[in-house]
Amino acid sequence: RSWTARVWLVMADTASSFVVQKHWRATRERVEKFISDTYFTDVNLRGRLYPHTAPLLSLRWCQATGPAPGPSSYQDAVTALEGAEEVLGREVSIGPAWSTHWFRCETEVPQGPEWAGRQVRLRWDSGCEAMVWRDGEPLQGLTGNSDGHQLRTDFILTKSASGGERFVLYIEVAANGMFGVGKGGLINPPDPNRRFSLSLREIAVFDTEVCSLLTELTIIIDMAKHLPHDSQRAHEALYTANEIVNMCNPFDKSTFPRCHAIAARFLGEKNGDSQHVIHALGHCHIDTGSQAR
């Protein structure tokens, strides 16, 4: 290749890192993978949302309803769980459909700079509906990842950990999804033998800075996906999302302020600011001399 051709290739390669290419789908998927909880979580932004995790200290389980009915109230469950079996290191299958179960979770926030001053959450996914209780009060509902609807698996233990805090929580679990237990589909007849698996049970540091950037990036890429494909705003959204991905290093938070600035520039635009401004200028010749005659 000639020297001119080599220079052009270098310039094109440099420009390609800042400009959205004509391949809309490839650019969109690049951004989606950057915030995915399935793909490339070892290097993408989503994978930094929970940078440190720790197992529970204890997990006890008893069934409240079913072939052998057990405790039906919170206080009954507390009493029953004192002598219940320990299932911390075991697989837990929850069922059959519509049955109710109780768990007693005990955990302690580890000591160390990785946890000190950070928000710490319980992460729980029983695949079905659940309710967190403490001191006789229902605190928050949880929704497992059984039907893919409105996944909610986090409960805040403390917004600023010191290290060494102990928590005892009781979790009431119902063996049904948000919309029932349809066999192979939400509107199908219920499956009386359906069971759910306890796939997630741990505590974790929740990185609020990562969450903030994830929220901004999710909003912007969703605008690119759901606004009319031929609209200027959709293209601006995709360009902005791609620019944030170019700028962001998930392992270096010093890059985050610039990413927030890019997002704020786009999200702060009013409708008129983000669209083309068209000026129409016309000229009409008037022969004043002929009119005067």
XYZ file of C-alpha atoms in Angstrom:
293
model
C 0.000 0.000 0.000
C 1.080 3.544 -0.680
C 1.933 5.966 2.131
C -1.272 7.907 1.393
C -3.377 4.750 1.677
C -1.782 3.820 4.991
C -2.479 7.296 6.412
C -6.079 7.066 5.275
C -6.521 3.677 6.978
C -5.157 5.041 10.263
C -7.443 8.078 10.056
C -10.450 5.891 9.267
C -9.677 3.557 12.153
C -9.358 6.515 14.562
C -12.584 8.083 13.352
C -14.456 4.776 13.628
C -14.014 4.805 17.391
C -15.961 8.049 17.712
C -18.561 7.952 14.945
C -21.606 5.706 14.692
C -21.182 3.571 11.581
C -23.930 2.861 9.089
C -24.438 -0.570 10.632
C -27.245 0.382 13.027
C -27.786 -3.106 14.399
C -24.099 -3.760 15.079
C -23.749 -0.488 16.964
C -26.922 -1.084 18.948
C -25.847 -4.584 19.920
C -22.431 -3.275 20.949
C -24.112 -0.991 23.492
C -26.530 -3.711 24.614
C -23.665 -6.120 25.296
C -21.915 -3.427 27.326
C -24.836 -3.374 29.813
C -25.888 -7.026 29.468
C -26.245 -9.264 32.512
C -25.690 -12.319 30.285
C -22.853 -11.526 27.882
C -19.302 -10.378 28.663
C -20.017 -9.660 32.321
C -16.338 -10.181 33.106
C -15.473 -7.002 31.202
C -18.665 -4.977 30.736
C -20.280 -2.315 32.939
C -23.045 -4.575 34.316
C -20.440 -6.953 35.688
C -19.166 -4.200 38.025
C -22.552 -3.600 39.691
C -21.804 -6.098 42.489
C -18.003 -5.987 42.838
C -17.820 -7.980 46.102
C -20.014 -10.815 47.410
C -20.159 -13.021 50.505
C -22.207 -16.120 51.389
C -24.867 -16.250 54.091
C -23.878 -17.528 57.544
C -26.979 -19.661 57.966
C -30.126 -20.601 56.029
C -32.986 -22.610 57.514
C -36.129 -23.707 55.706
C -39.592 -25.023 56.570
C -42.756 -25.501 54.537
C -45.861 -23.702 55.748
C -48.553 -25.216 53.512
C -48.873 -28.341 51.416
C -49.197 -32.058 52.161
C -47.827 -31.457 55.684
C -49.079 -27.997 56.778
C -46.696 -26.003 58.957
C -46.575 -22.462 60.384
C -49.119 -20.050 58.938
C -48.058 -16.777 60.586
C -44.797 -14.913 61.074
C -44.548 -15.816 64.736
C -45.325 -19.464 64.019
C -42.602 -19.444 61.360
C -40.032 -17.957 63.762
C -40.759 -20.722 66.247
C -40.702 -23.490 63.641
C -37.477 -22.287 62.070
C -35.567 -22.480 65.357
C -35.403 -26.225 64.945
C -35.603 -26.397 61.152
C -32.999 -28.020 58.934
C -29.971 -26.095 57.700
C -29.914 -25.847 53.899
C -27.098 -23.357 53.343
C -24.955 -25.665 51.223
C -27.783 -27.560 49.561
C -29.961 -27.176 46.493
C -33.456 -26.062 47.468
C -36.485 -26.993 45.357
C -39.590 -24.992 46.281
C -43.010 -26.472 45.552
C -45.507 -27.745 44.691
C -47.421 -24.881 43.083
C -49.199 -22.481 45.450
C -47.442 -23.802 48.562
C -45.885 -21.382 51.072
C -42.411 -21.689 52.589
C -40.377 -19.792 55.213
C -36.627 -19.202 55.377
C -34.474 -17.795 58.160
C -31.395 -15.995 56.775
C -28.490 -14.939 58.949
C -25.600 -12.953 57.516
C -22.693 -10.731 58.528
C -21.028 -7.928 56.571
C -17.319 -8.720 56.158
C -14.641 -6.425 57.529
C -12.372 -4.608 55.089
C -12.064 -1.540 52.871
C -14.003 -3.239 50.058
C -17.152 -3.172 52.246
C -16.661 -0.171 54.530
C -18.889 2.773 53.657
C -20.585 0.876 50.808
C -24.203 -0.029 50.272
C -24.737 -3.733 51.016
C -27.681 -5.757 49.735
C -29.167 -9.188 50.196
C -29.481 -10.899 46.811
C -32.232 -13.522 46.715
C -33.788 -15.322 43.761
C -36.159 -18.150 44.583
C -37.625 -18.082 41.077
C -41.011 -17.092 42.504
C -42.702 -14.501 44.725
C -41.247 -13.712 48.154
C -41.565 -11.254 51.043
C -38.796 -10.058 53.371
C -39.755 -9.839 57.076
C -37.891 -8.456 60.076
C -39.090 -7.999 63.658
C -42.605 -9.020 62.688
C -42.915 -6.441 59.896
C -43.137 -7.130 56.144
C -40.509 -4.918 54.509
C -40.317 -5.612 50.776
C -41.506 -7.986 48.109
C -39.129 -9.891 45.830
C -39.827 -11.356 42.394
C -37.743 -14.206 41.048
C -36.631 -14.889 37.513
C -39.142 -17.575 36.603
C -41.249 -15.850 33.957
C -38.931 -13.000 33.003
C -41.204 -10.290 34.388
C -39.986 -7.399 36.549
C -37.091 -9.199 38.189
C -36.512 -7.849 41.701
C -33.950 -9.740 43.727
C -32.307 -7.079 45.946
C -33.042 -5.969 49.494
C -30.955 -3.165 51.039
C -29.350 -4.234 54.317
C -27.424 -1.008 54.928
C -26.618 2.065 52.844
C -23.240 2.551 54.528
C -21.595 -0.523 56.037
C -19.070 -0.406 58.843
C -18.178 -4.091 58.721
C -19.246 -6.738 61.198
C -22.985 -5.902 61.167
C -25.198 -8.968 61.620
C -28.668 -9.327 60.119
C -31.386 -11.910 60.686
C -34.190 -11.865 58.118
C -37.196 -14.085 57.545
C -38.330 -14.632 53.975
C -41.809 -15.877 53.144
C -41.858 -17.594 49.751
C -44.908 -18.443 47.634
C -44.483 -21.130 44.956
C -45.999 -19.130 42.136
C -44.868 -16.511 39.652
C -46.161 -12.982 39.362
C -48.962 -14.189 37.071
C -49.554 -17.675 38.424
C -48.067 -21.031 37.455
C -49.179 -21.528 33.856
C -47.694 -24.637 32.293
C -45.413 -23.496 29.487
C -46.975 -20.025 29.364
C -48.685 -17.399 31.470
C -52.210 -17.906 30.129
C -52.067 -21.699 30.079
C -53.746 -23.855 32.745
C -51.736 -24.045 35.993
C -49.187 -26.768 36.554
C -49.924 -28.188 40.044
C -46.539 -29.925 40.150
C -44.438 -26.916 39.233
C -41.365 -26.287 41.380
C -38.956 -23.378 41.706
C -35.235 -23.326 42.446
C -33.422 -21.106 44.939
C -30.647 -19.978 42.592
C -29.298 -16.888 44.374
C -28.640 -16.358 48.118
C -25.811 -14.036 49.090
C -24.946 -10.529 50.210
C -23.087 -8.093 47.982
C -21.675 -4.606 47.719
C -23.937 -2.558 45.441
C -21.988 0.037 43.446
C -24.235 3.109 43.217
C -21.875 4.872 40.791
C -22.077 1.996 38.331
C -25.852 1.864 38.799
C -26.195 5.558 37.950
C -24.277 5.190 34.707
C -26.129 1.976 33.829
C -29.449 3.770 34.278
C -28.445 6.616 31.975
C -27.087 4.273 29.322
C -30.174 2.028 29.493
C -32.515 4.994 28.992
C -30.524 6.295 26.027
C -30.188 2.961 24.205
C -33.891 2.260 24.807
C -34.662 5.585 23.106
C -32.582 4.486 20.152
C -34.468 1.171 20.003
C -38.026 2.383 20.503
C -38.198 5.806 18.857
C -39.012 5.724 15.127
C -35.993 4.279 13.381
C -35.849 7.087 10.840
C -36.128 9.889 13.417
C -33.257 12.218 14.168
C -33.643 11.705 17.915
C -33.217 7.919 17.605
C -29.966 8.395 15.689
C -28.750 10.954 18.239
C -29.530 8.469 21.026
C -27.535 5.711 19.341
C -24.647 8.081 18.652
C -24.641 9.209 22.302
C -24.798 5.652 23.667
C -21.914 4.611 21.430
C -19.912 7.651 22.538
C -20.422 6.693 26.206
C -19.240 3.134 25.548
C -16.154 4.525 23.819
C -15.377 6.727 26.791
C -16.190 4.315 29.640
C -13.677 1.989 31.248
C -15.677 -0.123 33.749
C -12.526 -0.713 35.786
C -11.539 2.965 35.940
C -14.088 5.257 37.568
C -12.123 8.343 36.576
C -13.795 7.872 33.154
C -17.316 8.054 34.655
C -17.629 11.875 34.974
C -17.020 12.322 31.248
C -19.642 9.647 30.527
C -22.166 11.416 32.771
C -21.426 14.678 30.966
C -22.122 13.060 27.580
C -25.400 11.608 28.889
C -26.425 14.921 30.504
C -25.795 16.782 27.257
C -28.197 14.467 25.427
C -30.840 14.010 28.127
C -30.847 17.723 28.973
C -31.904 18.777 25.492
C -35.427 20.064 25.065
C -37.405 18.911 22.082
C -36.564 21.981 20.030
C -32.875 21.770 20.922
C -32.534 18.276 19.526
C -34.252 18.803 16.192
C -33.326 20.605 13.015
C -34.072 24.325 12.920
C -35.402 25.407 9.532
C -35.403 29.034 8.461
C -37.573 29.968 5.496
C -36.525 33.182 3.761
C -38.556 34.564 0.897
C -38.208 37.645 -1.328
C -40.970 39.432 -3.196
C -40.125 42.150 -5.747
C -42.517 45.068 -5.654
C -42.385 47.554 -8.475
C -43.200 50.611 -6.406
C -42.609 52.812 -9.361
C -45.382 51.202 -11.419
C -47.736 51.389 -8.441
C -47.056 55.097 -8.089
C -48.042 55.783 -11.649
